[in-house]
Coordinates of C-alpha atoms and ligand atoms in Angstrom, one line a residue:
M1 CA -28.4 18.6 27.4
S2 CA -27.8 16.8 24.1
T3 CA -30.8 16.3 21.9
I4 CA -29.6 13.0 20.6
K5 CA -32.0 10.2 21.5
S6 CA -31.1 7.6 18.9
I7 CA -28.1 6.8 16.7
G8 CA -27.3 4.6 13.8
I9 CA -24.0 2.7 13.4
L10 CA -22.4 1.4 10.3
T11 CA -19.1 0.0 8.9
S12 CA -18.1 0.9 5.5
G13 CA -15.3 0.3 2.9
G14 CA -12.5 -2.1 3.7
D15 CA -13.0 -4.3 6.7
A16 CA -10.5 -4.3 9.5
P17 CA -10.1 -6.6 12.6
G18 CA -11.4 -4.7 15.6
M19 CA -14.5 -3.3 13.9
N20 CA -16.7 -5.6 15.9
A21 CA -15.1 -4.4 19.2
A22 CA -15.9 -0.9 18.0
I23 CA -19.4 -1.8 17.2
R24 CA -19.8 -3.4 20.6
A25 CA -18.4 -0.4 22.3
V26 CA -20.5 2.2 20.5
T27 CA -23.7 0.1 21.1
R28 CA -23.0 -0.5 24.8
A29 CA -21.9 3.0 25.6
A30 CA -25.0 4.5 23.8
I31 CA -27.4 2.2 25.6
Y32 CA -25.6 3.0 28.9
A33 CA -26.3 6.7 28.3
G34 CA -30.0 6.0 27.4
I35 CA -29.6 6.3 23.7
K36 CA -31.4 4.0 21.2
V37 CA -29.1 2.2 18.8
Y38 CA -29.8 1.0 15.2
G39 CA -27.4 -1.3 13.4
I40 CA -27.2 -0.4 9.8
Y41 CA -26.0 -3.3 7.5
H42 CA -23.7 -3.1 4.5
G43 CA -22.5 0.4 5.1
Y44 CA -24.0 3.3 3.1
R45 CA -25.8 0.8 0.9
G46 CA -27.9 -0.4 3.8
L47 CA -28.7 3.2 4.7
I48 CA -30.1 3.8 1.3
A49 CA -31.8 0.4 1.1
D50 CA -33.1 0.3 4.6
E51 CA -31.3 -2.7 6.1
I52 CA -31.7 -1.6 9.6
E53 CA -32.2 -3.3 12.9
E54 CA -32.6 -2.0 16.4
F55 CA -29.8 -3.2 18.6
S56 CA -29.9 -4.3 22.2
T57 CA -26.8 -5.1 24.3
Q58 CA -27.2 -8.8 23.3
N59 CA -26.8 -8.0 19.7
V60 CA -23.1 -7.2 20.3
S61 CA -22.5 -10.2 22.8
N62 CA -19.6 -12.5 22.0
I63 CA -18.2 -10.4 19.2
I64 CA -15.1 -8.5 20.7
Q65 CA -12.9 -11.4 19.7
R66 CA -14.1 -11.8 16.1
G67 CA -12.5 -10.4 13.0
G68 CA -14.5 -8.8 10.2
T69 CA -17.7 -6.9 11.0
I70 CA -21.1 -8.3 12.0
L71 CA -22.7 -5.3 10.3
K72 CA -21.1 -6.3 7.0
T73 CA -19.4 -3.8 4.9
A74 CA -19.8 -2.6 1.2
R75 CA -18.7 -0.1 -1.3
C76 CA -21.6 2.1 -2.5
K77 CA -21.5 4.2 -5.6
E78 CA -24.9 5.5 -5.1
F79 CA -23.8 7.4 -1.9
Q80 CA -21.5 9.3 -4.1
T81 CA -24.5 11.0 -5.8
E82 CA -26.7 13.6 -4.2
E83 CA -29.8 11.5 -4.9
G84 CA -28.3 8.5 -3.1
R85 CA -27.5 10.6 -0.1
R86 CA -31.0 12.1 -0.1
Q87 CA -32.5 8.6 0.0
A88 CA -30.1 7.8 2.9
Y89 CA -31.3 10.9 4.8
E90 CA -35.0 9.9 4.2
T91 CA -34.2 6.5 5.9
L92 CA -32.7 8.3 8.9
R93 CA -35.8 10.4 9.1
R94 CA -38.1 7.5 9.0
Y95 CA -36.3 5.8 11.9
K96 CA -35.9 9.1 13.7
I97 CA -32.2 8.6 13.9
D98 CA -30.6 11.7 15.1
A99 CA -26.8 10.9 14.6
L100 CA -24.5 8.5 13.0
V101 CA -21.3 6.7 13.9
V102 CA -19.4 5.6 10.9
I103 CA -16.5 3.2 11.2
G104 CA -14.3 3.0 8.2
G105 CA -11.3 4.4 6.3
D106 CA -10.6 7.5 4.2
G107 CA -13.3 7.0 1.7
S108 CA -16.0 6.3 4.2
L109 CA -15.1 9.3 6.3
T110 CA -15.1 11.5 3.1
G111 CA -18.6 10.3 2.5
A112 CA -19.6 11.0 6.1
R113 CA -18.2 14.5 5.9
I114 CA -20.2 15.3 2.7
F115 CA -23.4 13.7 4.0
G116 CA -23.1 15.4 7.5
N117 CA -22.6 18.9 5.9
E118 CA -25.3 18.4 3.3
F119 CA -28.1 17.4 5.6
S120 CA -26.9 18.7 9.0
V121 CA -26.6 15.2 10.4
P122 CA -24.2 14.9 13.4
I123 CA -21.7 12.3 12.5
V124 CA -18.7 10.9 14.5
G125 CA -16.2 8.7 12.7
L126 CA -13.9 6.0 14.0
P127 CA -10.7 5.2 12.0
G128 CA -11.2 1.5 10.9
T129 CA -8.5 0.5 8.5
I130 CA -5.5 -1.8 8.5
D131 CA -3.6 0.8 6.5
N132 CA -3.1 3.3 9.4
D133 CA -3.3 6.1 6.8
L134 CA -5.6 8.6 8.6
Y135 CA -4.2 11.8 9.9
G136 CA -4.6 12.9 13.5
T137 CA -4.4 9.5 15.2
D138 CA -1.4 7.5 16.2
C139 CA -3.1 4.2 15.2
T140 CA -6.2 3.1 13.3
I141 CA -8.4 0.2 14.4
G142 CA -7.1 -3.0 12.7
Y143 CA -3.5 -1.9 12.0
D144 CA -1.9 -3.7 15.0
T145 CA -3.7 -7.0 14.1
A146 CA -2.6 -6.7 10.4
L147 CA 0.9 -6.0 11.5
N148 CA 1.0 -9.1 13.7
T149 CA -0.5 -11.2 10.9
I150 CA 2.3 -9.9 8.6
L151 CA 4.9 -10.9 11.2
E152 CA 3.5 -14.4 11.5
C153 CA 3.7 -14.8 7.7
V154 CA 7.2 -13.4 7.3
D155 CA 8.5 -15.5 10.1
K156 CA 7.3 -18.6 8.2
I157 CA 8.7 -17.4 4.8
R158 CA 12.0 -16.7 6.5
D159 CA 12.3 -20.4 7.3
T160 CA 12.2 -21.4 3.8
A161 CA 14.1 -18.3 2.5
T162 CA 17.0 -19.3 4.8
S163 CA 17.0 -22.9 3.9
H164 CA 17.1 -22.2 0.1
E165 CA 19.2 -19.0 0.4
R166 CA 16.7 -17.0 -1.5
L167 CA 15.7 -13.4 -1.9
F168 CA 12.1 -12.9 -1.1
F169 CA 9.9 -9.9 -2.1
I170 CA 6.8 -9.9 0.2
E171 CA 4.0 -7.6 -0.8
V172 CA 1.8 -6.2 2.0
M173 CA -1.2 -3.9 1.9
G174 CA -1.2 -0.3 2.7
R175 CA -3.0 1.6 -0.1
D176 CA -0.3 4.1 -0.8
A177 CA 1.0 4.2 2.7
G178 CA 4.1 2.4 4.0
F179 CA 3.2 1.8 7.6
L180 CA 2.5 -1.9 7.3
A181 CA 5.7 -2.4 5.1
L182 CA 8.0 -0.3 7.2
N183 CA 7.0 -1.4 10.7
G184 CA 6.4 -4.9 9.5
A185 CA 10.0 -5.0 8.2
I186 CA 11.4 -3.7 11.5
A187 CA 9.4 -6.2 13.5
S188 CA 10.2 -9.2 11.3
G189 CA 13.9 -8.3 11.0
A190 CA 13.6 -7.9 7.2
E191 CA 16.4 -6.4 5.2
A192 CA 14.4 -3.6 3.8
A193 CA 11.1 -2.0 3.1
I194 CA 10.1 -0.4 -0.2
I195 CA 7.4 2.1 0.5
P196 CA 5.5 4.7 -1.6
E197 CA 6.5 7.7 0.5
I198 CA 10.2 7.1 -0.4
S199 CA 9.7 5.6 -3.9
T200 CA 8.9 9.1 -5.2
E201 CA 12.3 10.4 -4.0
V202 CA 14.8 7.7 -4.6
D203 CA 15.0 4.3 -6.5
Q204 CA 14.9 2.2 -3.3
L205 CA 15.5 -1.1 -5.3
G206 CA 18.4 0.5 -7.1
E207 CA 20.0 1.4 -3.7
L208 CA 19.5 -2.1 -2.4
I209 CA 21.0 -3.6 -5.5
K210 CA 24.0 -1.3 -5.3
A211 CA 24.5 -2.3 -1.6
G212 CA 24.4 -6.0 -2.7
F213 CA 21.3 -6.7 -0.7
R214 CA 22.8 -8.3 2.4
K215 CA 26.4 -9.1 1.8
S216 CA 27.0 -11.0 5.0
K217 CA 23.9 -13.3 4.5
N218 CA 22.7 -15.5 1.7
S219 CA 19.0 -15.0 2.1
S220 CA 17.1 -11.7 2.2
I221 CA 13.6 -10.5 2.8
V222 CA 12.2 -7.2 1.4
L223 CA 8.8 -6.0 2.3
V224 CA 7.0 -4.0 -0.5
A225 CA 3.9 -1.9 0.0
E226 CA 1.3 -2.7 -2.6
S227 CA 1.0 0.6 -4.6
P228 CA 1.3 1.9 -8.1
V229 CA 4.1 4.0 -6.8
T230 CA 6.3 1.2 -5.6
G231 CA 5.3 -1.0 -8.6
G232 CA 4.5 -4.0 -6.4
A233 CA 6.6 -7.0 -5.4
M234 CA 6.1 -8.8 -8.8
A235 CA 7.6 -6.0 -10.9
L236 CA 10.5 -5.4 -8.5
A237 CA 11.4 -9.1 -8.6
E238 CA 11.3 -9.1 -12.4
R239 CA 13.7 -6.3 -12.4
V240 CA 16.1 -8.0 -10.1
K241 CA 15.8 -11.3 -12.1
N242 CA 16.7 -9.6 -15.3
E243 CA 19.6 -7.6 -14.0
Y244 CA 20.9 -10.2 -11.5
P245 CA 20.2 -13.7 -12.8
E246 CA 22.5 -15.1 -10.0
Y247 CA 19.9 -14.2 -7.3
D248 CA 17.3 -16.8 -6.5
V249 CA 14.2 -14.6 -6.3
R250 CA 10.8 -15.4 -5.0
V251 CA 7.6 -13.4 -4.5
T252 CA 4.8 -13.8 -2.0
I253 CA 1.7 -11.6 -2.0
L254 CA 0.1 -11.7 1.4
G255 CA -3.2 -10.2 0.1
H256 CA -6.5 -10.7 2.0
L257 CA -4.9 -12.8 4.7
Q258 CA -3.9 -9.4 6.2
R259 CA -7.5 -8.4 6.8
G260 CA -8.6 -11.4 8.8
G261 CA -8.1 -12.8 12.2
R262 CA -8.9 -12.2 15.8
P263 CA -8.0 -8.6 16.8
T264 CA -5.0 -8.2 19.1
A265 CA -5.4 -6.9 22.6
Y266 CA -4.2 -3.5 21.4
D267 CA -6.8 -3.2 18.7
R268 CA -9.7 -4.4 21.1
I269 CA -8.7 -1.8 23.7
L270 CA -8.2 0.9 21.0
A271 CA -11.6 0.0 19.5
S272 CA -13.3 -0.1 22.9
R273 CA -11.9 3.3 24.0
M274 CA -12.7 4.9 20.7
G275 CA -16.2 3.5 20.5
A276 CA -17.0 4.8 24.0
A277 CA -15.4 8.1 23.1
A278 CA -17.7 8.4 20.0
I279 CA -20.7 8.5 22.3
D280 CA -19.0 11.1 24.5
A281 CA -18.3 13.2 21.5
L282 CA -21.9 13.1 20.4
L283 CA -23.2 13.9 23.9
D284 CA -20.7 16.8 24.0
D285 CA -22.3 18.1 20.7
Q286 CA -19.3 17.4 18.6
R287 CA -20.0 17.0 14.9
N288 CA -18.0 15.9 11.9
V289 CA -15.1 14.7 13.9
M290 CA -13.1 11.5 13.8
I291 CA -12.0 10.0 17.1
G292 CA -8.3 9.7 17.4
V293 CA -5.6 8.6 19.9
K294 CA -2.6 10.8 20.4
N295 CA 0.0 10.0 23.0
D296 CA -2.5 7.7 24.6
E297 CA -5.2 10.4 24.9
I298 CA -8.5 10.5 23.1
V299 CA -8.6 13.4 20.6
Y300 CA -11.3 14.8 18.3
V301 CA -10.0 15.3 14.8
P302 CA -12.1 17.3 12.3
F303 CA -13.0 15.2 9.2
S304 CA -11.4 17.9 7.0
K305 CA -8.0 17.2 8.7
A306 CA -8.2 13.4 9.1
I307 CA -8.9 12.8 5.4
K308 CA -7.1 15.7 3.6
N309 CA -3.7 15.4 5.2
E310 CA -1.2 12.9 4.1
K311 CA -0.2 11.2 7.4
P312 CA 3.7 11.2 7.3
I313 CA 5.8 8.2 8.1
N314 CA 8.4 8.5 10.8
R315 CA 11.6 8.7 8.8
N316 CA 13.7 7.7 11.9
L317 CA 12.2 4.2 11.4
L318 CA 13.8 3.9 8.0
D319 CA 17.1 4.8 9.4
T320 CA 16.7 2.2 12.2
L321 CA 15.7 -0.5 9.7
H322 CA 18.8 0.4 7.6
R323 CA 21.2 0.3 10.5
L324 CA 19.8 -3.0 11.8
S325 CA 19.9 -4.8 8.5
I326 CA 23.7 -5.0 8.1
Ligands
LIG401 P1 -12.5 3.1 2.9 O1 -13.5 3.7 3.8 O2 -11.9 1.8 3.4 O3 -11.4 4.1 2.5 P2 -13.7 3.4 0.2 O4 -12.7 4.3 -0.3 O5 -14.0 2.2 -0.7 O6 -13.3 2.7 1.6 O7 -15.0 4.1 0.6 C1 -16.2 3.5 1.1 C2 -17.4 4.1 0.7 O8 -17.5 5.5 1.2 C3 -17.6 4.2 -0.8 O9 -18.1 3.0 -1.4 C4 -18.7 5.3 -0.9 O10 -20.0 4.8 -0.6 C5 -18.3 6.2 0.3 N1 -17.5 7.4 -0.3 C6 -16.2 7.4 -0.6 N2 -15.9 8.6 -1.1 C7 -17.0 9.3 -1.2 C8 -17.3 10.6 -1.7 N3 -16.4 11.4 -2.2 N4 -18.6 11.0 -1.6 C9 -19.6 10.2 -1.0 N5 -19.3 9.0 -0.5 C10 -18.0 8.5 -0.6

């Protein structure tokens, strides 16, 4: 029998569409199992500052379709100090919260790992980030929605790019991971993706220039992952403008558009499954694990693995993109 009678739930770090579906699933699965649920606002900041409310099933009604997070999110420097984490632990004790479910990205799960070990608090994490950069899961909550948003934008840019016969560099998010840029490029029929994983090995822009971008067409679209490693769309465009003044080059930075919007069916189902699995994991006495999905099966990934390992991109996708962009 598990000793967990009440849990706290929070969202932390960068927001991602589908976080609300995850909050709903965790809350409902917990209440279904007879566990009390506390919603903690503003991530770790609210845990330190006591921004906590008991949740009933109604608190999570009508949110599965909404982007963002009803619990709000924040970045909290104090939680990176031992004193801050001690205050967070005191709050948990006051409310008699036995365990935590943390929904967030790499940074949030790093904090969860440290806090869980320091104070022996059982914590289960859910991968909530549009970047898809957590190891041990095929997909993170929010990635599919962001990818679809990118497609919608690129389709629109393509109309104008074709009409004016321009070369567009479109910058997408990814935080040092090329998943959004690479899969976004394949799905939108772009000519190329410039991603950090490859930038360290070859001069991707140089290769593209050598190949004459797209010889058979007059317009081109290149997706660029935002990262110091790729240099970003602006810098790449400048380079082309200087070296090839004959190209009519334009830049679009998609920015925060990519974080918003109604989650796709895929993200809602993923978040619902993962949220319910978080409660199963706690009842099963799992600690310090992130819920992942591998080959459509729920898996438990130790925090140490999820956050430490660089999740590799599938290099076959690069080859596919290259072959299809002639
Ligand atoms: P994400 O979860 O989207 O990767 P961040 O990297 O901004 O977002 O991390 C979110 C929060 O997680 C931070 O503001 C901080 O409160 C907490 N956090 C991140 N790294 C650590 C760490 N090393 N120790 C303690 N807390 C951390």
